[in-house]
Coordinates of C-alpha atoms in Angstrom, one line a residue:
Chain A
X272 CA -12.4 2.1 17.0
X273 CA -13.6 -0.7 14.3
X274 CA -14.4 1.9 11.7
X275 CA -10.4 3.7 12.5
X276 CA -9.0 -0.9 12.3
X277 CA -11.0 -0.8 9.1
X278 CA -9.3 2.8 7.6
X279 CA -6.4 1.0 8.8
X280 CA -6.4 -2.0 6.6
X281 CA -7.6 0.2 3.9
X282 CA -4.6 2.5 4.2
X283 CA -2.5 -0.8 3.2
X284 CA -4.7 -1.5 0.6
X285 CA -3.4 1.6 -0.9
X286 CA 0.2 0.6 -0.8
X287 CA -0.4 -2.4 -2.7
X288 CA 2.1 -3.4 -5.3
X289 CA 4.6 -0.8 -3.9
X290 CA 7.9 -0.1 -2.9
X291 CA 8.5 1.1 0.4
X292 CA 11.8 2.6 1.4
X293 CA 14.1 3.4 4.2
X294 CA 15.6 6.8 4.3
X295 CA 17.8 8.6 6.7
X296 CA 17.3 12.3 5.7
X297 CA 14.6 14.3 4.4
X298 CA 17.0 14.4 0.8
X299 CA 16.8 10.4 0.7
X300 CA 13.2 10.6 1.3
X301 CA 12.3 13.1 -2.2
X302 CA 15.0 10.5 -4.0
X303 CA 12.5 7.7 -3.3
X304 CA 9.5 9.7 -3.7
X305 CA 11.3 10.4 -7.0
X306 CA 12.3 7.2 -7.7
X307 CA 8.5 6.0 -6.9
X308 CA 8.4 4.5 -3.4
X309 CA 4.6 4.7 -2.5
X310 CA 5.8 5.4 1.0
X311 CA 8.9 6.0 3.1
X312 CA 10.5 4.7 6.3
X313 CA 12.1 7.2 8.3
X314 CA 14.9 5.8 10.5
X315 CA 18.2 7.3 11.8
X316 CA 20.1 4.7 10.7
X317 CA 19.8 2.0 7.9
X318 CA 19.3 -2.0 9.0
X319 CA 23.1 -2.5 7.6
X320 CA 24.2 0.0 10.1
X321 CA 22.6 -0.3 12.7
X322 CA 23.9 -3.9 12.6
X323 CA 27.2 -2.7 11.8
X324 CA 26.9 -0.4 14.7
X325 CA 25.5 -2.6 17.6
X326 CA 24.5 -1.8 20.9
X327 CA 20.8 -0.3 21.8
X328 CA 18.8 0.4 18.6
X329 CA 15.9 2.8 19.4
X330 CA 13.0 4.7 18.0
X331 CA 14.2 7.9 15.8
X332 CA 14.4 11.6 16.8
X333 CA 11.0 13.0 16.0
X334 CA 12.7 16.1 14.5
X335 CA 14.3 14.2 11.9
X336 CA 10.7 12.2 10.9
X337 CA 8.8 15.4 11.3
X338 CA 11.7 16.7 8.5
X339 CA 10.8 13.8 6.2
X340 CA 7.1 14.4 6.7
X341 CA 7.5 18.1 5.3
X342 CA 9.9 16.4 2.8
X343 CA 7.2 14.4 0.9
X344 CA 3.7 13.8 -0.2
X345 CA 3.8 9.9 0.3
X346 CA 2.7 8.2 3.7
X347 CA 5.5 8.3 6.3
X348 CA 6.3 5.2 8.5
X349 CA 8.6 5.4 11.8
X350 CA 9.9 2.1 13.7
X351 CA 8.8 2.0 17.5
X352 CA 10.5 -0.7 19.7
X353 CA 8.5 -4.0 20.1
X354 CA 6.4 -3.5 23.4
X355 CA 7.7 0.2 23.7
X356 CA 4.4 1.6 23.9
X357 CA 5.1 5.1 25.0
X358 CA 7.8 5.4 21.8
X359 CA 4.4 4.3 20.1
X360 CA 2.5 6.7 21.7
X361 CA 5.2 9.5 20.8
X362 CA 4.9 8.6 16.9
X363 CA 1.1 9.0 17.1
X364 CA 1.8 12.5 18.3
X365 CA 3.5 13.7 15.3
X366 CA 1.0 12.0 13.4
X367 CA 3.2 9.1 11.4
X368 CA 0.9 7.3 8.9
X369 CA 2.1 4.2 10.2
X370 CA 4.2 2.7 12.8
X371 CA 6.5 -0.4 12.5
X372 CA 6.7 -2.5 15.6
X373 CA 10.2 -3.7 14.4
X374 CA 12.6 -6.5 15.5
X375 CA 15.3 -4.4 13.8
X376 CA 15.2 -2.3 16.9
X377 CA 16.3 -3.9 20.3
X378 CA 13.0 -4.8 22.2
X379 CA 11.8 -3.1 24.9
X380 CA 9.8 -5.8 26.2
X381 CA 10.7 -9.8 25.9
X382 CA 7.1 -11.7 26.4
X383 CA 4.6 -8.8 25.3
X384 CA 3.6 -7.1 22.2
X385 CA 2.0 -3.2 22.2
X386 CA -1.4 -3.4 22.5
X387 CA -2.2 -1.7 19.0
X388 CA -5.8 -1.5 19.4
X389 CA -5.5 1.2 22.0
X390 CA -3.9 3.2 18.8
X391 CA -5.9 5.3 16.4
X392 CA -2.6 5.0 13.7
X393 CA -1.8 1.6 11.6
X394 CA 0.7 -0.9 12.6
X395 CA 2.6 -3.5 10.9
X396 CA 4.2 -6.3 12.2
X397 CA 6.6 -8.6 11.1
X398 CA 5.7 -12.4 10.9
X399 CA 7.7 -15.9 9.9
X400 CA 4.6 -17.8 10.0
X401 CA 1.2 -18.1 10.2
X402 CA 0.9 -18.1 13.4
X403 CA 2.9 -14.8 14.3
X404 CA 0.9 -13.2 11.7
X405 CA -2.4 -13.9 13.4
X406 CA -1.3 -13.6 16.6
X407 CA -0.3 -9.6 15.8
X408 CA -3.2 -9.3 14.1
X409 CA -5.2 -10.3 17.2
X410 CA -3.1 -7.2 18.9
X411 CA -4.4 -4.8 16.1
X412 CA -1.9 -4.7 13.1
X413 CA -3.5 -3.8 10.4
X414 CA -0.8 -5.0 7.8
X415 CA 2.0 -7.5 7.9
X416 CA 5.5 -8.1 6.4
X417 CA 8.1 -10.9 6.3
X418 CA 10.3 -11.2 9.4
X419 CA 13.1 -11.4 6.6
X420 CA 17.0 -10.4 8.2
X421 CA 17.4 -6.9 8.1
X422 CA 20.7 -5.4 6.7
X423 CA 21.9 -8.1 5.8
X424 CA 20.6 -8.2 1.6
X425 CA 20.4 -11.8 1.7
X426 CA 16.7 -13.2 0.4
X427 CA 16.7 -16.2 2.2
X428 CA 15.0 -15.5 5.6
X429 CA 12.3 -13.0 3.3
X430 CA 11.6 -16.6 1.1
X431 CA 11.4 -18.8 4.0
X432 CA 8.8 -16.7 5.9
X433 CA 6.3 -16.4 2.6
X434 CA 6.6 -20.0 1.7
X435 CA 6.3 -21.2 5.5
X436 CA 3.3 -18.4 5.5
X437 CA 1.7 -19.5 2.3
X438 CA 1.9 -23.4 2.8
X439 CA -0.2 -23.2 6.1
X440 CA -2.6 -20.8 5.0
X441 CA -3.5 -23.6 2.2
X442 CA -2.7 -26.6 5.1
X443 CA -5.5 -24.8 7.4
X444 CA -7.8 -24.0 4.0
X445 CA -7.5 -27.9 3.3
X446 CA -9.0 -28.7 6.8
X447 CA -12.8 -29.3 8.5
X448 CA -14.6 -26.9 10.0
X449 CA -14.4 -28.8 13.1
X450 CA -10.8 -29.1 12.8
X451 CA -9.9 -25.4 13.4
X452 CA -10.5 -25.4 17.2
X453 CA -7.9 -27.5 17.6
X454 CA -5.2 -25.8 14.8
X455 CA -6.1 -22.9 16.7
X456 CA -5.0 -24.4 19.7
X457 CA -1.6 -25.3 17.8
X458 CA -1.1 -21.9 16.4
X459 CA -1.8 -20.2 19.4
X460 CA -4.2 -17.8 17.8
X461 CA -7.6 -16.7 18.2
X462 CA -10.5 -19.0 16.5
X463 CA -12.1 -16.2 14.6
X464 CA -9.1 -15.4 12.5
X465 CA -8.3 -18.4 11.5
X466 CA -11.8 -19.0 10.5
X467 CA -10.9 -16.0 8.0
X468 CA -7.9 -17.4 7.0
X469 CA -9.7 -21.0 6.3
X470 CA -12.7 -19.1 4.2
X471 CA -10.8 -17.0 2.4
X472 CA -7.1 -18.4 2.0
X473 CA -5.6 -15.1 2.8
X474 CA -4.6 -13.1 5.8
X475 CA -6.9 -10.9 6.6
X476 CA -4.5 -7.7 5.9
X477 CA -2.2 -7.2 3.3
X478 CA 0.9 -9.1 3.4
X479 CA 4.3 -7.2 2.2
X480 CA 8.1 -8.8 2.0
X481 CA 10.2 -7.4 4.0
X482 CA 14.3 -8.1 4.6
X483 CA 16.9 -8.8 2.3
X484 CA 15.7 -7.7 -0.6
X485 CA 18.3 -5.8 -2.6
X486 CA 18.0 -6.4 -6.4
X487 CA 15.0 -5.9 -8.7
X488 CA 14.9 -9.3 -9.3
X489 CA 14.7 -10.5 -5.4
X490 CA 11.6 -7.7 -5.8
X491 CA 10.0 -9.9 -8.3
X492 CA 10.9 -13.1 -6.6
X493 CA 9.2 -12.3 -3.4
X494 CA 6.3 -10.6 -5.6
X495 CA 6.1 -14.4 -7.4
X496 CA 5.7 -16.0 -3.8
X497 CA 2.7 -14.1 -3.1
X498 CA 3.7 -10.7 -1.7
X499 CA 1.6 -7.7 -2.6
X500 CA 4.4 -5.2 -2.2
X501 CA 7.9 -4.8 -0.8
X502 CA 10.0 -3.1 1.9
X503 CA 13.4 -2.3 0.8
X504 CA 15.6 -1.1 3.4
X505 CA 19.3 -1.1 3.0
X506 CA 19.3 -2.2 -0.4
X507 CA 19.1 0.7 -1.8
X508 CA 20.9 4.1 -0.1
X509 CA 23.7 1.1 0.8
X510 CA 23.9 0.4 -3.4
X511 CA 25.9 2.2 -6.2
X512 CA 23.3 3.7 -7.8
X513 CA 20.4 4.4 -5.1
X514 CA 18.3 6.4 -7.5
X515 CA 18.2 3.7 -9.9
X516 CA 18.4 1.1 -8.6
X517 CA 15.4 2.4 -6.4
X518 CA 13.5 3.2 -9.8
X519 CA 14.1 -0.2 -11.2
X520 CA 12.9 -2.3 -8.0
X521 CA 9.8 0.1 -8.0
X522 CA 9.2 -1.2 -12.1
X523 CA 10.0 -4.7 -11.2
X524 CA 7.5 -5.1 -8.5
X525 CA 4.4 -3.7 -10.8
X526 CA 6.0 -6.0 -13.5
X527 CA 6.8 -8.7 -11.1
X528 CA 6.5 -11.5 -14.3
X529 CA 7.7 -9.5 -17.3
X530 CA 11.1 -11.2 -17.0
X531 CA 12.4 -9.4 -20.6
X532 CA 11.4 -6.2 -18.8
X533 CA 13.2 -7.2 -15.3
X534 CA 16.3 -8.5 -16.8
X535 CA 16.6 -4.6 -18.6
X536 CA 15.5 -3.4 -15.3
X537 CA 18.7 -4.9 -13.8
X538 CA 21.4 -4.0 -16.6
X539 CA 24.0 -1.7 -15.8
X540 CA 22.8 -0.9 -11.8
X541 CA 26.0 -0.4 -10.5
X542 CA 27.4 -1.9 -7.3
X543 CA 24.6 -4.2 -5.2
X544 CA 24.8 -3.6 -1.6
X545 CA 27.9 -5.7 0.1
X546 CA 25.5 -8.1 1.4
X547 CA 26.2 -10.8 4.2
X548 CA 25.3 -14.8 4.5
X549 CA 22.6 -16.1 7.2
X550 CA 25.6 -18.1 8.4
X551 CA 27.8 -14.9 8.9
X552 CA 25.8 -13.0 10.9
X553 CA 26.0 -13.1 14.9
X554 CA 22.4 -12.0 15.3
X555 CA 19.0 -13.2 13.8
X556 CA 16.8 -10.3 14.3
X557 CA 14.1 -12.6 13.1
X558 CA 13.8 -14.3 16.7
X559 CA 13.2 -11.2 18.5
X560 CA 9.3 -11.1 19.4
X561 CA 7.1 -14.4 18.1
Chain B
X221 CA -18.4 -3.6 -22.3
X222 CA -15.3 -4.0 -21.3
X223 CA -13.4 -1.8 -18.6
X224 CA -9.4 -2.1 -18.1
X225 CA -8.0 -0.9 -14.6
X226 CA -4.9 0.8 -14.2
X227 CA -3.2 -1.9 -12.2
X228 CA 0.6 -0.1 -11.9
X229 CA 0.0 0.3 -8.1
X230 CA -2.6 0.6 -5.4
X231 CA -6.0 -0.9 -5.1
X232 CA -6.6 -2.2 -8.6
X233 CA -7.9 -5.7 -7.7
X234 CA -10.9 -4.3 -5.3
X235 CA -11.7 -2.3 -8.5
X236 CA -11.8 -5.5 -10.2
X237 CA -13.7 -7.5 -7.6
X238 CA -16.2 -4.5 -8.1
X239 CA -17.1 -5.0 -11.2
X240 CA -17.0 -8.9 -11.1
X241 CA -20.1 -8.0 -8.9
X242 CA -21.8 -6.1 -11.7
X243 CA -20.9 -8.8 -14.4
X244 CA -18.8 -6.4 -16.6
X245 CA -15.5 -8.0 -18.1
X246 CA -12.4 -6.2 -17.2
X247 CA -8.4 -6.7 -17.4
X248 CA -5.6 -4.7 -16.1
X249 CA -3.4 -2.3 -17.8
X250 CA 0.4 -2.6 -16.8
X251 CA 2.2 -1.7 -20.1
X252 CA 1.7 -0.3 -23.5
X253 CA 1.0 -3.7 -24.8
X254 CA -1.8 -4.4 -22.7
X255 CA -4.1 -1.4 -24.3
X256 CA -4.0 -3.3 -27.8
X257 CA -6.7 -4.4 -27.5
X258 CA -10.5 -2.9 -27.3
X259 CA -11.6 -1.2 -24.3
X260 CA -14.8 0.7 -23.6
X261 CA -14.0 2.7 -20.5
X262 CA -10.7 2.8 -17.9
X263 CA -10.8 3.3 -13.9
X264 CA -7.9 5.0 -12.3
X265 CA -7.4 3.4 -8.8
X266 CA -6.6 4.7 -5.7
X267 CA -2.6 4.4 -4.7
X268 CA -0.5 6.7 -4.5
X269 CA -0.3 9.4 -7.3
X270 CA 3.2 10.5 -7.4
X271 CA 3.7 6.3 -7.9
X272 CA 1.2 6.3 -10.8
X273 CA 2.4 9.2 -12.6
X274 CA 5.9 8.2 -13.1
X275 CA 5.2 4.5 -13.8
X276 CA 2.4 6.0 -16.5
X277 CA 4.7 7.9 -18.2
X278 CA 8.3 5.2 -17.8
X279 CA 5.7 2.8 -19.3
X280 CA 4.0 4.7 -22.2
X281 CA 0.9 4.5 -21.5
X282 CA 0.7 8.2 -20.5
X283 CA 0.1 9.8 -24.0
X284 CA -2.1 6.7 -25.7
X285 CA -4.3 6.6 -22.5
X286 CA -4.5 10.4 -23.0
X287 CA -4.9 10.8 -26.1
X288 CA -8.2 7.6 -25.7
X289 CA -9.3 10.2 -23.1
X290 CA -9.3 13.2 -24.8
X291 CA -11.0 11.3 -27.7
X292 CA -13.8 10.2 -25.2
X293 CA -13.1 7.2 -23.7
X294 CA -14.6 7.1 -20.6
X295 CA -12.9 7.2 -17.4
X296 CA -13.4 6.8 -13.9
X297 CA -10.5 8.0 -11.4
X298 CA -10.6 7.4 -7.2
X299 CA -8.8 9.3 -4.8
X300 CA -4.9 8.9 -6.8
X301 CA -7.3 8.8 -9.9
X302 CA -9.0 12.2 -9.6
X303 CA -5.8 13.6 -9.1
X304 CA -4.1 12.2 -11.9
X305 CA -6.9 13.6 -14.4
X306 CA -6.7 17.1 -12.8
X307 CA -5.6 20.3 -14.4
X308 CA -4.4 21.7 -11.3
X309 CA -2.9 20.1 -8.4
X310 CA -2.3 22.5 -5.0
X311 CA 1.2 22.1 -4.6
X312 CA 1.7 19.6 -7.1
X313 CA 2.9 19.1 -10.4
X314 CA -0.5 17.4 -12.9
X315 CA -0.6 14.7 -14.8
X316 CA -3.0 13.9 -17.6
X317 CA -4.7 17.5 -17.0
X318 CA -7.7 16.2 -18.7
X319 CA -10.7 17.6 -16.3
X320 CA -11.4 21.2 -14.9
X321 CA -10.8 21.0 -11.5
X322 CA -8.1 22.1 -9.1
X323 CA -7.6 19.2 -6.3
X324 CA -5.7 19.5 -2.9
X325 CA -3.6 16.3 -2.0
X326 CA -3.7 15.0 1.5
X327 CA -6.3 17.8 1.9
X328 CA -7.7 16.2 5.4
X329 CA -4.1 15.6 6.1
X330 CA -2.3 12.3 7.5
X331 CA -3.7 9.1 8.2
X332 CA -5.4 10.4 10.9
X333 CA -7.5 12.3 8.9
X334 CA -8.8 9.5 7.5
X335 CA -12.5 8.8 8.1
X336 CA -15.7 7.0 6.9
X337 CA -19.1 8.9 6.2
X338 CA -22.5 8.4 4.2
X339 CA -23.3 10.9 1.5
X340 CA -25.6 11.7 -1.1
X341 CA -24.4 11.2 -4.2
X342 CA -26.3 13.0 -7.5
X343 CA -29.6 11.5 -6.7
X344 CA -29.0 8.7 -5.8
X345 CA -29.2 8.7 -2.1
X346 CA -26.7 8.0 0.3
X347 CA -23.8 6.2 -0.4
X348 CA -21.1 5.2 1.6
X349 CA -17.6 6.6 1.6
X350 CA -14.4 6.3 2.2
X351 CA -11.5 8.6 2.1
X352 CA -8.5 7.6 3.0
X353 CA -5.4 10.7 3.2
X354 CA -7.9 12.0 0.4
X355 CA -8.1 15.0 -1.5
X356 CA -10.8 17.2 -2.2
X357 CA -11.9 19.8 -5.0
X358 CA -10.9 22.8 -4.6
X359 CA -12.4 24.4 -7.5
X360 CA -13.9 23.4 -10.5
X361 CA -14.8 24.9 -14.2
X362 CA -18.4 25.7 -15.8
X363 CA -18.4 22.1 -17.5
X364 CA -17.9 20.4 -14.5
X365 CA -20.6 18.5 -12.5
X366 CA -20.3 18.5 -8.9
X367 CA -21.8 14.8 -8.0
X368 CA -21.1 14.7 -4.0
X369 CA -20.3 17.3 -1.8
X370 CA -19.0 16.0 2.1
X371 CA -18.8 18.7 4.8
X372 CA -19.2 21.6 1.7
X373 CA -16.5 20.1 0.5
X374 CA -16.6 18.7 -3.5
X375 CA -15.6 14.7 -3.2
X376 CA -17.7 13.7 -6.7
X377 CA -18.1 15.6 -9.9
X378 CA -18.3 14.3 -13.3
X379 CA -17.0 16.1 -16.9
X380 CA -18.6 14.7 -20.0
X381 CA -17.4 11.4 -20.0
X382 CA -14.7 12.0 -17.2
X383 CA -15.8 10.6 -13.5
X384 CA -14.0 11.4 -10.6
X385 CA -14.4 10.7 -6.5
X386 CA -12.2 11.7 -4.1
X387 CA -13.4 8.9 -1.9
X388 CA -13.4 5.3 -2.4
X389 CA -16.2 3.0 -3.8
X390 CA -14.3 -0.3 -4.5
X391 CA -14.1 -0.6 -0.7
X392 CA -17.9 -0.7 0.5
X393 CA -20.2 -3.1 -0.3
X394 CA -22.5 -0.6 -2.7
X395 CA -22.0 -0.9 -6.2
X396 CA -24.1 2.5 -7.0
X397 CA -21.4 4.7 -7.9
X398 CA -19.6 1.8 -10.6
X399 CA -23.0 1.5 -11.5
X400 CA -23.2 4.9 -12.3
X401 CA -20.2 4.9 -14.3
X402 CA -20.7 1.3 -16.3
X403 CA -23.9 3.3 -17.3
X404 CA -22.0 6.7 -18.2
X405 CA -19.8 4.5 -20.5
X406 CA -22.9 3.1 -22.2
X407 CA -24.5 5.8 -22.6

């Protein structure tokens, strides 16, 4: 099972300094494939709408992934439920590259996370701070994003979580030795990875942003705070242009410092998706699961 | 000797780390710009290849990269690299078509055909490998080398000054098969 953690990590290696993109249908998935998403998120219904929408928010018909998986080349991800470890085990099944234990679905369980090491596929988790991060490592995620607020195309959250997640990995790389036993203690994770995290002033996975973004510049921002690679979600099929605007995020974030390039890159997109405020919105997805 | 990396996506830095080990120089190539300047050989990461291929071409590197290849700069591609220098791609359309092979994408199928094995590797012994929703040869030209074969399967094989592994090296701890290629672009 350490050798299959190991391929894991390695498969989010891979995805480094790429876009990854939410799609509905298995014709959204070859525009992003098009547009040059390194892999796709299949999901009935965008973040926007299933905010929009309300009520229970669940995993997606397999049919409808299995169609995207036929659609494209690229690795397909699926969302699962946090702690809904039989819609886990169903996504395994059809063989999804990797499986997103998403707050953007309702949570199935309140106080526990799915046990990912019992799972042969990857899993990434969302995280707000160090200490989320490590602790869904500890469960077997082999790659982590920002917890930022789905649907919503505000950047906010997404900059809050890599800032918050950056200064304490160089607050715990300042400290002693002797001093991690007890900054465990405060983080609530296990001693060994924060030993990692002190050696080697990274996470031990790689780290995407994730929420809000919706412009090739809020790509580059996020890529400037340290991401390796982005998540867009709603941003794009909920845009003007999706095709576009897709293929300019995807040239921002591999040349996230070229600003004469990025400022082309976001001439003439079209219509930005609608967008809401943190201070609009009735419910911070972000809380769900810590 | 100094080696640039494709860095437009994937796992360019591990490349980079790699050959840190071995004391060469190297830089990364994002844009046209970037290739200016002197360069003695190029490694192709792994990533994902349909990524690579438009970004190589939006950027314009495709046809001066090419045209360095054709004219013997050497090259080194893993995994989203070997397919990117292949004539033929199963169910695919190619990219630089620079090297006499025919490679199947995804050829041990989805993540979970991912997997980890020890090989031998043209003499010189085993070597660890990685292959991660790899492809494999399927068929290769008169000119063309085979370097590694995996469960009768081609992972490794080499064309003049044109290296290719289906598997990938900047993730292990052994620096044989970037050693193998720092001296195939000396030599």
């Amino acid at each position: 099972m350490e050798d299959r953690y190991k391929l894991n990590k390695e498969l989010a290696q891979m995805l480094k300094g790429g876009v990854i993109m939410d799609v509905t249908t298995p014709e959204q998935a070859r525009i992003a494939q098009d547009a040059g998403a390194c892999a796709v998120m299949a999901l009935e219904k965008i973040p926007a709408d299933i905010r929009a929408a309300g009520g229970v928010s669940r995993m997606s018909d397999p049919k409808m992934i299995r169609e995207i998986q036929e659609a494209v080349s690229i690795p397909v991800m699926a969302k699962c439920r946090i702690g809904h470890f039989v819609e886990a085990q169903i996504l395994e099944a059809i063989e999804i590259d990797y499986i997103d234990e998403s707050e953007v679905l309702s949570p199935a369980d309140d106080l526990y996370h799915i046990d990912k090491r019992k799972f042969k596929v990857p899993f990434v988790c969302g995280a707000r701070d160090l200490g989320e991060a490590l602790r869904r490592i500890a469960e077997g995620a082999s790659m982590i994003r920002t917890k930022g607020e789905p649907g919503t195309g505000d950047i906010i959250q997404a900059v809050r979580h890599m800032r918050a997640m950056n200064a304490e990995i160089r607050r715990v790389q300042n400290l002693c030795e002797d001093e991690l036993y007890e900054a465990a203690k405060q983080l609530q994770v296990p001693l060994n990875l924060l030993q990692y995290v002190h050696s080697n002033g990274h996470l031990p996975v790689v780290n995407f942003a994730a929420g809000g973004v919706a412009t090739p510049a809020d790509a580059a921002l996020m890529m400037q705070l340290g991401a390796e690679g982005v998540f867009v979600g709603s941003g794009i099929f909920k845009s003007g242009n999706p095709s576009k605007r897709a293929a300019s995020i995807v040239q921002a974030v591999t040349n996230f410092t070229d600003s004469k390039l990025i400022a082309e890159l976001s001439a003439g997109l079209g219509e930005a998706m609608v967008g809401i405020n943190e201070d609009e919105i009735a419910l911070l997805m972000a809380e769900r699961g810590k | 000797m100094v080696i640039g990396i494709l860095a437009l996506q994937g796992a360019f830095e591990e490349h980079g780390a790699m050959l840190e080990r071995l004391g060469t120089e190297h830089f990364e190539i994002r844009q046209r710009k970037d290739i200016e300047r002197p360069f003695d050989g190029l490694i192709i990461p792994g990533g994902e290849s349909t990524v690579m291929d438009k970004l190589l071409r939006e950027s314009g590197l495709f046809e001066p990269l090419r045209e360095k290849i054709k004219a013997g700069l050497p090259v080194f591609g893993t995994c989203a690299g070997m397919i990117l220098l292949a004539n033929k791609l199963d169910g695919g359309k190619p990219c630089f078509k620079l090297m006499d092979i025919t490679v199947k994408r995804n050829a041990y199928g989805r993540q979970l055909g991912s997997f980890f094995t020890e090989s031998e590797f043209n003499g010189l012994g085993l070597v660890p490998m990685t292959f991660i929703r790899a492809p494999y040869i399927t068929s290769a030209g008169p000119h063309v080398q085979i370097l590694a074969e995996v469960d009768g399967r081609t992972v490794a094989a080499r064309q003049g000054k044109i290296l290719a592994t289906a598997f990938h090296p900047e993730l292990t701890d052994n620096t044989a098969v970037h050693n193998y290629f720092l001296q195939m672009a000396k030599g």
